[in-house]
Coordinates of C-alpha atoms in Angstrom, one line a residue:
M1 CA 138.9 89.0 114.0
T2 CA 141.8 91.2 114.9
S3 CA 141.9 94.9 114.2
L4 CA 144.3 95.7 111.3
P5 CA 146.1 99.0 111.5
A6 CA 145.5 101.0 108.3
T7 CA 149.1 101.8 107.8
A8 CA 150.0 98.1 107.8
V9 CA 147.3 96.7 105.6
R10 CA 149.4 96.6 102.4
A11 CA 152.5 95.2 104.2
S12 CA 150.6 92.6 106.2
A13 CA 151.4 88.9 106.5
V14 CA 148.7 88.1 104.0
E15 CA 150.1 90.2 101.2
E16 CA 151.8 87.2 99.6
R17 CA 148.4 85.3 99.6
V18 CA 146.7 88.3 98.0
Q19 CA 149.3 88.6 95.2
E20 CA 149.3 84.9 94.5
L21 CA 145.5 84.9 94.1
L22 CA 145.5 88.2 92.2
A23 CA 147.9 86.7 89.6
R24 CA 145.3 83.9 88.8
I25 CA 142.2 86.1 88.5
S26 CA 140.9 87.0 85.1
L27 CA 139.7 90.5 84.2
D28 CA 136.1 89.3 84.5
Q29 CA 136.6 88.0 88.0
K30 CA 138.4 91.2 89.0
I31 CA 135.5 93.3 87.9
G32 CA 133.1 90.9 89.6
Q33 CA 135.0 91.3 92.9
M34 CA 134.4 95.1 92.6
T35 CA 130.7 94.7 92.1
Q36 CA 128.0 94.7 94.8
P37 CA 124.4 94.0 93.8
E38 CA 121.3 94.0 96.1
R39 CA 120.0 90.6 97.1
L40 CA 116.7 91.1 95.3
H41 CA 118.5 91.6 92.0
V42 CA 121.1 88.8 92.0
S43 CA 120.8 85.0 92.5
P44 CA 123.4 82.6 93.9
A45 CA 123.9 81.2 90.4
E46 CA 124.7 84.8 89.2
V47 CA 127.1 85.3 92.0
K48 CA 129.2 82.5 90.7
R49 CA 128.7 83.2 87.0
F50 CA 129.7 86.9 87.4
H51 CA 132.3 86.4 90.2
I52 CA 130.4 88.8 92.4
G53 CA 132.5 90.0 95.4
S54 CA 129.7 91.3 97.6
V55 CA 126.0 91.4 98.0
L56 CA 124.0 93.8 100.3
S57 CA 120.5 94.1 101.7
G58 CA 118.9 97.5 101.2
G59 CA 116.6 98.8 103.9
G60 CA 113.6 96.4 104.3
S61 CA 115.1 93.8 102.0
C62 CA 115.0 90.6 104.0
P63 CA 114.7 86.9 103.3
G64 CA 112.0 84.5 104.4
D65 CA 110.3 85.5 107.7
N66 CA 113.1 87.9 108.5
R67 CA 114.5 85.8 111.4
P68 CA 118.2 85.0 111.9
A69 CA 117.8 81.5 110.5
D70 CA 116.4 83.0 107.3
W71 CA 119.4 85.3 106.9
V72 CA 121.9 82.5 107.7
A73 CA 120.3 80.3 105.0
M74 CA 120.4 83.1 102.4
N75 CA 124.0 84.0 103.1
D76 CA 125.0 80.3 103.1
A77 CA 123.6 80.0 99.6
Y78 CA 125.5 83.0 98.4
W79 CA 128.7 82.0 100.1
T80 CA 128.5 78.4 98.7
A81 CA 128.0 79.8 95.2
S82 CA 131.1 82.1 95.5
M83 CA 133.2 79.1 96.7
E84 CA 132.4 76.7 93.9
E85 CA 135.7 76.6 92.1
D86 CA 136.1 75.3 88.6
A87 CA 138.0 76.1 85.4
D88 CA 136.2 79.4 85.0
H89 CA 135.8 80.5 88.6
L90 CA 138.2 80.9 91.6
A91 CA 136.8 80.4 95.1
I92 CA 136.7 83.8 96.8
P93 CA 134.3 84.1 99.7
L94 CA 131.5 86.6 99.3
L95 CA 131.3 89.6 101.7
Y96 CA 127.7 90.4 102.7
G97 CA 126.8 93.9 103.9
V98 CA 123.9 95.5 105.8
D99 CA 123.0 98.8 107.4
A100 CA 123.3 97.7 111.1
I101 CA 123.6 101.3 112.2
H102 CA 121.9 101.1 115.6
G103 CA 122.0 97.4 116.2
N104 CA 121.1 94.8 113.5
A105 CA 117.7 96.5 113.2
N106 CA 117.0 94.9 109.9
V107 CA 116.1 91.6 111.5
L108 CA 113.0 90.9 113.6
G109 CA 113.8 90.4 117.3
A110 CA 117.1 92.4 117.3
T111 CA 118.3 94.6 120.0
I112 CA 117.8 98.1 118.7
F113 CA 120.0 100.9 120.2
P114 CA 119.4 104.6 120.4
H115 CA 120.4 106.3 117.1
N116 CA 123.7 108.0 117.2
I117 CA 122.5 111.4 118.2
G118 CA 121.3 109.9 121.5
L119 CA 124.6 108.1 122.0
G120 CA 126.4 111.4 121.5
A121 CA 124.3 112.9 124.3
A122 CA 125.5 110.0 126.5
G123 CA 129.1 111.1 126.2
D124 CA 130.4 107.6 127.0
P125 CA 133.1 106.1 124.7
G126 CA 133.3 102.9 126.6
L127 CA 129.5 102.3 126.1
I128 CA 130.0 102.9 122.4
E129 CA 132.5 100.1 122.2
R130 CA 130.3 97.8 124.1
I131 CA 127.4 98.7 121.7
G132 CA 129.7 97.8 118.8
R133 CA 130.4 94.4 120.3
V134 CA 126.7 93.6 120.9
T135 CA 125.8 94.8 117.4
A136 CA 128.5 92.7 115.9
R137 CA 127.3 89.6 117.7
E138 CA 123.8 90.1 116.4
V139 CA 125.1 90.7 112.9
C140 CA 127.1 87.5 113.1
A141 CA 124.0 85.7 114.3
A142 CA 122.5 86.4 110.9
G143 CA 125.5 85.0 109.1
V144 CA 126.5 88.5 107.9
D145 CA 130.1 89.8 107.6
W146 CA 130.0 93.6 107.1
T147 CA 128.0 96.6 108.5
F148 CA 127.9 100.0 106.8
A149 CA 128.7 101.7 110.1
P150 CA 129.8 103.8 111.9
T151 CA 128.5 107.1 110.4
L152 CA 131.2 109.7 111.3
A153 CA 129.2 112.7 109.9
V154 CA 129.4 115.9 111.9
A155 CA 125.8 117.2 111.6
R156 CA 126.0 121.0 111.5
N157 CA 122.3 121.7 110.6
P158 CA 119.3 119.9 112.2
C159 CA 117.4 120.4 109.0
W160 CA 119.4 117.5 107.5
G161 CA 117.3 114.4 107.4
R162 CA 120.2 112.2 108.6
T163 CA 121.0 114.3 111.7
Y164 CA 120.2 111.4 114.0
E165 CA 122.9 109.3 112.3
S166 CA 125.5 111.8 113.6
Y167 CA 126.9 111.7 117.1
S168 CA 127.3 115.4 117.4
E169 CA 127.8 118.8 115.8
D170 CA 131.2 118.7 117.5
P171 CA 134.0 116.9 115.6
T172 CA 135.9 116.3 118.8
L173 CA 133.1 114.2 120.3
V174 CA 132.6 112.3 117.0
A175 CA 136.4 111.6 117.0
R176 CA 136.2 110.3 120.6
Y177 CA 133.7 107.7 119.5
A178 CA 135.1 106.7 116.1
G179 CA 137.9 104.4 117.2
R180 CA 135.9 102.8 119.9
I181 CA 132.9 101.8 117.7
V182 CA 135.3 100.5 115.1
R183 CA 137.1 98.3 117.6
G184 CA 133.9 97.1 119.1
L185 CA 132.6 96.0 115.7
Q186 CA 135.8 94.5 114.2
E187 CA 137.2 92.8 117.3
A188 CA 133.8 91.0 117.6
G189 CA 134.1 89.7 114.0
V190 CA 132.3 92.2 111.7
V191 CA 133.9 94.4 109.1
A192 CA 133.2 98.1 109.9
C193 CA 132.7 100.9 107.4
A194 CA 133.4 104.5 108.2
K195 CA 131.0 106.8 106.3
H196 CA 130.3 109.0 104.4
W197 CA 133.6 110.4 103.0
V198 CA 133.4 113.3 103.4
G199 CA 131.5 116.3 104.6
D200 CA 128.0 115.0 104.3
G201 CA 126.9 116.7 107.6
G202 CA 127.9 120.1 106.4
T203 CA 125.8 120.7 103.2
V204 CA 124.3 124.0 102.5
G205 CA 120.9 124.2 104.2
G206 CA 121.3 120.7 105.5
V207 CA 120.0 119.2 102.2
D208 CA 120.7 115.5 101.9
Q209 CA 123.2 114.7 99.1
G210 CA 123.8 118.5 98.8
D211 CA 126.9 120.6 98.5
T212 CA 129.4 121.3 101.4
V213 CA 130.8 124.7 100.6
M214 CA 133.9 125.5 102.6
G215 CA 137.6 125.7 102.3
E216 CA 139.9 122.7 102.7
E217 CA 141.2 123.8 106.1
E218 CA 137.7 123.9 107.6
L219 CA 136.8 120.6 105.8
R220 CA 139.8 118.9 107.5
R221 CA 139.1 120.4 110.9
M222 CA 135.4 119.8 110.9
H223 CA 134.7 116.7 108.8
I224 CA 137.9 114.8 108.1
A225 CA 139.2 114.9 111.7
P226 CA 136.8 112.1 113.0
Y227 CA 138.2 109.7 110.4
V228 CA 141.7 109.8 111.9
P229 CA 140.9 107.7 115.0
A230 CA 138.8 105.3 112.9
L231 CA 141.8 104.7 110.6
E232 CA 144.1 104.3 113.6
A233 CA 141.7 101.7 115.0
G234 CA 142.1 99.7 111.7
V235 CA 138.7 100.3 110.0
L236 CA 138.7 98.1 107.0
T237 CA 136.3 99.9 104.7
V238 CA 135.2 103.5 104.0
M239 CA 132.0 104.6 102.1
V240 CA 132.0 107.7 99.9
S241 CA 129.4 110.4 100.4
L242 CA 126.6 111.1 97.9
S243 CA 127.2 114.8 98.6
S244 CA 129.6 117.2 96.9
W245 CA 132.5 119.4 98.1
N246 CA 132.4 122.9 96.5
G247 CA 130.4 121.6 93.6
E248 CA 132.4 118.5 92.8
K249 CA 130.8 115.1 93.5
C250 CA 132.6 113.1 96.1
H251 CA 132.2 109.9 94.1
A252 CA 134.5 111.4 91.4
H253 CA 136.8 113.3 93.7
R254 CA 140.3 111.9 93.1
Y255 CA 141.9 114.4 95.4
L256 CA 139.7 113.4 98.4
I257 CA 139.8 109.7 97.8
Q258 CA 143.1 108.8 96.2
D259 CA 145.3 111.6 97.4
V260 CA 144.0 112.4 100.9
L261 CA 142.4 109.2 102.2
K262 CA 144.6 106.6 100.6
G263 CA 147.7 108.6 100.1
E264 CA 148.2 111.2 102.9
M265 CA 146.2 109.3 105.5
G266 CA 147.5 105.9 104.5
F267 CA 144.1 104.1 104.4
G268 CA 144.9 100.6 103.1
G269 CA 141.4 99.0 103.2
F270 CA 138.9 99.4 100.3
V271 CA 136.6 102.2 99.4
V272 CA 133.0 101.5 98.6
S273 CA 130.5 103.7 96.8
D274 CA 127.1 104.5 98.2
W275 CA 123.8 103.3 96.7
D276 CA 124.0 104.1 93.0
G277 CA 126.5 106.8 93.9
I278 CA 128.2 106.9 90.5
D279 CA 125.0 107.6 88.6
P280 CA 125.2 111.4 88.8
V281 CA 128.9 111.6 87.9
A282 CA 128.4 111.4 84.1
D283 CA 125.5 110.9 81.6
D284 CA 127.2 107.9 80.1
Y285 CA 127.3 105.0 82.6
G286 CA 130.6 103.7 81.4
D287 CA 132.2 107.1 81.7
A288 CA 130.7 107.4 85.2
A289 CA 132.2 104.1 86.2
A290 CA 135.6 105.0 84.8
M291 CA 135.7 108.4 86.6
A292 CA 134.8 106.8 89.9
V293 CA 137.3 103.9 89.6
N294 CA 140.1 106.3 88.6
A295 CA 139.1 108.6 91.5
G296 CA 139.9 105.7 93.8
I297 CA 136.7 103.8 94.5
D298 CA 137.3 100.1 94.8
M299 CA 133.9 98.4 95.2
F300 CA 130.6 99.6 93.7
M301 CA 127.2 99.5 95.3
V302 CA 125.1 99.1 92.1
P303 CA 122.0 97.4 93.4
E304 CA 120.0 96.9 90.2
T305 CA 122.4 98.1 87.4
W306 CA 125.3 95.7 88.3
R307 CA 125.3 94.0 84.9
A308 CA 125.6 97.4 83.1
F309 CA 128.3 98.3 85.5
I310 CA 130.3 95.2 84.8
A311 CA 130.0 95.6 81.0
G312 CA 130.7 99.3 81.1
L313 CA 133.8 99.0 83.3
K314 CA 135.2 96.2 81.2
E315 CA 134.9 98.2 78.1
Q316 CA 136.6 101.2 79.7
V317 CA 139.5 98.9 80.8
E318 CA 139.8 97.4 77.3
R319 CA 139.9 100.9 75.8
G320 CA 142.6 101.9 78.2
V321 CA 140.5 104.6 80.0
V322 CA 140.9 102.7 83.3
P323 CA 144.4 101.4 83.8
V324 CA 144.7 97.7 84.6
G325 CA 146.9 98.7 87.5
R326 CA 144.0 100.6 89.1
I327 CA 141.8 97.5 88.8
D328 CA 144.5 95.4 90.3
D329 CA 144.9 97.8 93.2
A330 CA 141.1 97.8 93.9
V331 CA 140.9 94.0 93.8
A332 CA 144.0 93.7 96.0
R333 CA 142.4 95.9 98.6
I334 CA 139.2 93.9 98.5
L335 CA 141.1 90.6 98.9
Q336 CA 143.2 92.1 101.6
V337 CA 140.1 93.0 103.6
K338 CA 138.7 89.5 103.1
F339 CA 141.9 87.9 104.3
A340 CA 142.4 90.4 107.2
S341 CA 138.8 89.9 108.4
G342 CA 139.3 86.2 108.5
L343 CA 136.7 85.6 105.8
F344 CA 138.9 83.1 103.9
D345 CA 139.3 81.1 107.1
R346 CA 135.7 80.9 108.2
P347 CA 133.4 78.0 107.4
R348 CA 130.2 78.5 105.5
P349 CA 127.7 80.7 107.4
W350 CA 125.5 77.9 108.8
A351 CA 128.6 76.3 110.4
R352 CA 130.0 79.5 111.9
R353 CA 130.2 79.9 115.6
G354 CA 127.6 82.5 116.5
S355 CA 125.2 81.9 113.6
N356 CA 121.7 81.6 114.9
G357 CA 123.2 82.4 118.3
S358 CA 121.0 82.5 121.4
A359 CA 122.5 85.9 122.3
F360 CA 120.5 87.5 119.5
G361 CA 118.0 89.9 121.2
S362 CA 119.0 88.5 124.5
G363 CA 118.4 90.0 127.9
E364 CA 122.1 90.7 128.3
H365 CA 122.2 92.7 125.0
R366 CA 119.0 94.5 125.8
A367 CA 120.5 95.6 129.2
V368 CA 123.2 97.4 127.3
A369 CA 120.7 99.1 125.1
R370 CA 118.6 100.1 128.2
E371 CA 121.7 101.6 129.8
A372 CA 122.3 103.5 126.6
V373 CA 118.7 104.9 126.7
R374 CA 119.2 106.1 130.3
K375 CA 122.4 107.8 129.5
S376 CA 121.1 109.5 126.4
L377 CA 118.2 111.4 128.0
V378 CA 118.7 115.1 128.3
L379 CA 116.6 117.0 130.9
L380 CA 115.9 120.5 129.6
K381 CA 113.4 121.7 132.2
N382 CA 112.3 120.6 135.7
E383 CA 110.1 123.3 137.1
G384 CA 109.1 122.9 140.7
G385 CA 111.0 119.6 140.9
V386 CA 108.3 117.8 139.0
L387 CA 110.9 115.1 138.3
P388 CA 111.5 112.5 139.5
L389 CA 108.0 111.2 139.4
D390 CA 106.6 109.3 142.4
K391 CA 106.0 105.6 141.5
G392 CA 102.9 105.6 143.7
A393 CA 101.4 108.6 142.1
R394 CA 98.4 108.6 139.8
I395 CA 100.0 109.3 136.4
L396 CA 98.3 109.8 133.1
V397 CA 100.4 108.7 130.1
T398 CA 99.4 110.0 126.7
G399 CA 100.8 111.2 123.3
P400 CA 101.2 109.5 120.0
A401 CA 104.7 108.2 120.8
A402 CA 103.8 106.8 124.3
H403 CA 103.1 103.3 123.2
D404 CA 104.8 103.0 119.8
R405 CA 108.0 101.0 119.7
G406 CA 108.4 101.6 116.0
R407 CA 108.2 105.4 116.4
Q408 CA 110.8 105.4 119.2
C409 CA 113.2 103.4 117.0
G410 CA 113.1 105.7 114.0
G411 CA 114.4 105.1 110.5
F412 CA 116.6 102.2 109.4
T413 CA 114.5 99.8 111.5
V414 CA 113.0 96.8 109.8
E415 CA 112.2 99.1 106.9
W416 CA 114.4 101.8 105.3
Q417 CA 112.0 104.5 106.5
G418 CA 111.3 102.7 109.8
V419 CA 107.9 101.5 111.0
T420 CA 105.1 102.7 113.3
G421 CA 103.3 100.7 115.9
N422 CA 104.5 97.7 117.9
A423 CA 103.8 94.8 115.6
A424 CA 107.1 94.9 113.7
I425 CA 109.3 95.5 116.7
D426 CA 109.7 92.1 118.3
G427 CA 110.9 92.4 121.8
G428 CA 111.7 95.4 123.9
T429 CA 109.4 97.9 125.6
S430 CA 107.5 101.0 124.6
I431 CA 107.9 104.0 126.9
W432 CA 104.4 103.3 128.2
E433 CA 105.3 99.7 128.9
G434 CA 108.3 100.8 130.9
I435 CA 106.2 103.2 133.0
R436 CA 103.5 100.6 133.6
A437 CA 106.1 98.2 134.9
V438 CA 107.2 100.5 137.8
A439 CA 104.1 102.7 138.4
P440 CA 100.9 100.7 139.2
G441 CA 98.9 103.9 139.3
A442 CA 99.8 104.9 135.7
V443 CA 97.1 104.9 133.0
L444 CA 97.5 105.1 129.2
R445 CA 95.0 107.2 127.4
G446 CA 95.2 108.5 123.9
G447 CA 98.7 107.2 123.3
G448 CA 97.9 104.0 121.5
D449 CA 95.4 102.6 124.1
G450 CA 93.0 101.8 121.4
A451 CA 90.1 103.5 123.1
T452 CA 90.7 107.2 123.1
P453 CA 90.3 109.0 119.8
A454 CA 93.6 110.3 118.4
G455 CA 94.1 113.9 119.1
D456 CA 91.6 114.1 121.9
V457 CA 92.9 115.7 125.2
P458 CA 92.2 113.1 128.0
D459 CA 90.4 114.0 131.2
A460 CA 93.3 114.4 133.7
R461 CA 91.4 115.7 136.7
D462 CA 92.0 112.5 138.7
F463 CA 95.7 112.4 138.1
D464 CA 98.7 113.8 140.0
A465 CA 100.9 114.3 136.9
A466 CA 100.9 113.6 133.1
V467 CA 103.6 112.2 130.9
V468 CA 103.1 113.3 127.3
V469 CA 105.2 111.5 124.7
V470 CA 105.3 113.4 121.4
G471 CA 107.7 113.9 118.5
E472 CA 108.5 113.0 115.0
R473 CA 107.4 110.0 112.9
P474 CA 110.2 107.7 111.5
Y475 CA 112.1 108.8 108.5
A476 CA 115.4 108.3 106.8
E477 CA 117.8 110.2 104.5
G478 CA 116.3 112.9 102.3
L479 CA 112.7 112.2 103.3
G480 CA 113.7 113.6 106.7
D481 CA 115.0 116.9 105.3
I482 CA 113.4 120.2 106.6
R483 CA 113.1 122.5 103.6
E484 CA 110.7 123.7 101.0
P485 CA 109.6 121.0 98.6
S486 CA 111.6 121.1 95.3
P487 CA 110.3 120.3 91.8
V488 CA 111.7 117.0 90.4
R489 CA 114.7 118.1 88.3
A490 CA 116.1 116.2 85.4
G491 CA 119.2 114.3 86.4
T492 CA 121.5 112.0 84.5
N493 CA 120.3 109.1 82.4
H494 CA 120.2 106.9 85.6
L495 CA 119.1 109.3 88.3
P496 CA 115.7 110.9 88.0
G497 CA 116.6 113.8 90.2
G498 CA 119.3 115.1 92.5
P499 CA 119.7 116.6 96.0
G500 CA 116.4 117.8 97.4
V501 CA 114.2 115.8 95.1
L502 CA 112.7 113.6 97.7
Q503 CA 109.7 115.2 99.4
P504 CA 110.9 116.6 102.8
Y505 CA 109.5 115.9 106.2
G506 CA 108.4 119.5 106.5
N507 CA 109.4 123.0 105.9
T508 CA 110.1 124.0 109.5
L509 CA 111.7 122.7 112.6
K510 CA 108.8 124.1 114.7
L511 CA 107.1 121.2 116.4
A512 CA 103.9 123.2 116.8
A513 CA 103.6 123.4 113.0
L514 CA 104.8 119.9 112.2
H515 CA 102.7 118.2 114.9
P516 CA 100.2 120.6 116.4
E517 CA 98.5 117.9 118.4
A518 CA 101.5 117.9 120.8
L519 CA 101.0 121.5 122.0
R520 CA 97.2 121.1 122.0
T521 CA 97.6 118.1 124.4
I522 CA 100.1 119.7 126.6
R523 CA 98.1 122.9 127.0
G524 CA 94.9 121.0 127.4
L525 CA 96.3 119.0 130.3
T526 CA 97.9 122.0 131.9
A527 CA 94.6 123.8 131.8
Q528 CA 93.2 121.1 134.0
G529 CA 95.8 121.9 136.7
V530 CA 97.9 118.8 136.1
P531 CA 101.7 119.2 135.9
V532 CA 103.0 117.9 132.5
V533 CA 106.2 116.2 131.8
T534 CA 106.8 116.2 128.0
V535 CA 109.1 113.5 126.5
L536 CA 110.2 114.4 123.0
V537 CA 111.0 111.6 120.7
S538 CA 112.9 113.0 117.7
G539 CA 115.9 112.5 115.5
R540 CA 117.1 116.1 116.1
P541 CA 116.5 119.1 118.2
L542 CA 113.3 120.9 117.2
V543 CA 111.9 124.4 117.9
V544 CA 109.8 123.6 121.0
N545 CA 109.5 127.0 122.7
E546 CA 105.7 126.8 123.1
E547 CA 105.7 123.2 124.3
L548 CA 108.6 123.9 126.7
A549 CA 106.8 126.9 128.2
A550 CA 103.6 124.9 128.8
S551 CA 105.4 121.9 130.4
A552 CA 106.7 121.6 133.9
G553 CA 109.3 119.1 132.8
F554 CA 110.8 118.5 129.4
V555 CA 113.0 115.6 128.3
A556 CA 114.8 115.1 125.0
A557 CA 114.7 111.4 124.5
W558 CA 116.0 111.4 120.9
L559 CA 115.2 108.0 119.2
P560 CA 115.8 105.5 122.1
G561 CA 115.3 102.3 120.2
S562 CA 113.7 99.1 121.4
E563 CA 114.3 99.6 125.1
G564 CA 111.8 102.3 126.1
A565 CA 111.9 101.1 129.7
G566 CA 115.2 103.0 130.0
V567 CA 113.1 106.2 129.9
A568 CA 111.1 105.2 132.9
D569 CA 114.3 104.3 134.8
V570 CA 115.2 108.0 134.8
L571 CA 111.7 109.6 135.0
F572 CA 111.1 107.9 138.3
G573 CA 114.6 108.6 139.7
D574 CA 116.2 105.2 139.7
Y575 CA 119.0 106.9 137.7
D576 CA 119.8 110.5 137.3
F577 CA 119.9 112.4 134.1
V578 CA 123.4 112.5 132.7
G579 CA 122.9 113.3 129.1
R580 CA 124.2 116.5 127.6
L581 CA 123.1 118.1 124.3
P582 CA 125.3 116.9 121.4
M583 CA 124.0 119.8 119.4
S584 CA 122.9 123.3 120.3
W585 CA 119.2 123.5 120.6
P586 CA 117.6 126.1 118.2
G587 CA 115.2 128.7 119.5
K588 CA 114.0 129.4 116.0
M589 CA 114.4 128.2 112.4
P590 CA 117.8 129.0 110.8
E591 CA 117.6 132.1 108.6
G592 CA 118.8 131.5 105.1
P593 CA 120.5 128.4 103.7
G594 CA 123.7 129.0 105.5
R595 CA 127.0 127.6 104.3
G596 CA 127.2 124.4 106.1
G597 CA 127.8 126.1 109.4
R598 CA 126.1 125.5 112.7
S599 CA 122.4 126.0 112.1
G600 CA 120.8 129.0 113.7
R601 CA 124.1 130.3 115.2
G602 CA 123.2 133.0 117.7
T603 CA 119.6 131.7 118.1
A604 CA 120.4 128.7 120.4
L605 CA 117.8 128.2 123.1
F606 CA 120.2 125.8 124.9
P607 CA 123.9 125.5 124.1
H608 CA 125.8 122.4 123.1
G609 CA 126.6 120.5 126.3
Y610 CA 123.5 121.7 128.2
G611 CA 121.6 119.3 130.4
L612 CA 120.1 119.4 133.9
R613 CA 120.4 116.8 136.6
L614 CA 118.0 115.8 139.4
L615 CA 120.7 115.8 142.2

């Protein structure tokens, strides 16, 4: 697939094909093209009957045994149904979408890359493009056409539960990556989706789906700027944010979508809503659909309520609330993307080159992920030159994240909220497995060894050093927020609550309060006279003053993904630390909710860009 410049989409060589097809489509088929159900709620027969334009998999929604062959078979059935032409149905290939945000981590055996915050620490745009290409190959191996990536949020508050989906608090770094990841994905055959338009990383207090309160100049400088290189690289789709700007929901924000994105910035692809994103816009579902369509959204992610969406939107068109011209524009954009991406010219999924490809989860792909792990690590402390570790030394390895591939992968891995343990992560290495491979004198105790009771401080008197791997459990979206729990508030008829309703991960960024076992283990080992190297596995910077003071060495490993051996590569000095903090590191919890600014400004323990080296 070739990258299609945004400014040329509408005037491209396929415009004539789009218009010819558009002239033949009925209103029912037009609305069907604008509709995206979730796979559990729509059958292939319904795809044909309702002329569905796209189907998606939500987190953890997978066919069969969750292997590439199962995905190819499922997508082949949907594609075949969409292409069965008769008197009542035109053949328009279905576009299937997934959240392949750090590799195609939905599928067992995939290569799983570090989450974006770690890639931001790496500071390597060329690596980002290669990651895009590998991800695209593994998405294509499952017969899938579209990934809801990259996330171009600029995370300004680590209390936000989606912080790890952001490359950095610095819009300049996010912008450096934006075009490269889009090119990597799309030139390797997968439609990319820049998200979430716009300002989701700047909400007050870092509350997921909250309100970004700032003037337009700051919004443009901080949150819109990273989209410019993505559009210049030809990104074909953009997803709207579930958040608000100054109290107005982005999903109904005509100025941001129609005027700025499509008009001023010249975006010619199509705009897709987020999961049930139109529900809070109005109490009446038909009114909500009309407001969102008129605001400029072209395709609607309506996982379960797609039938109500189709009926409600058709009624609004027939009443004249939604102009037919707006429907035609939306469908033309969807068709344009399907033509531009080569979807009309591809064979059915099972016959495509790359389907069920042997490169899926291959050593070559995992080598790129391992490189990304090495480059993402940030060294925060190295007292007395404890690092690099000696491969011949007696090394105790412990901590709850030491031998847990699920934990080191984080959210959006196999399941929406991620998984713990090693069983569901097929392939790759835990951090312990990486250490064991290079240090024959290393021993695992209390970090998933199955023998040491959880929380016990191991006897370390016979060891030269200890590596303690601690950090957060997997989470995604609002369940990762740091805030006080909120009562469930009444929402619209279709949404049982609003921003902040999901139970948060905790009410503090302080690791000693969230996971006291970490500090207990570090101090217990230090008291035995053993130098401790702490490796922190987390989706954001945490307040770790006490753990840092008790450790001789301290490494921020972020969420490294499936290739934990990359951590050992650097701990033992085969490679130097090159990572730099993509966000300032807080020395204490932010005071007050803030206004979307940098969390804890003036309280940074380490500044943005900090990172030690061994040499």
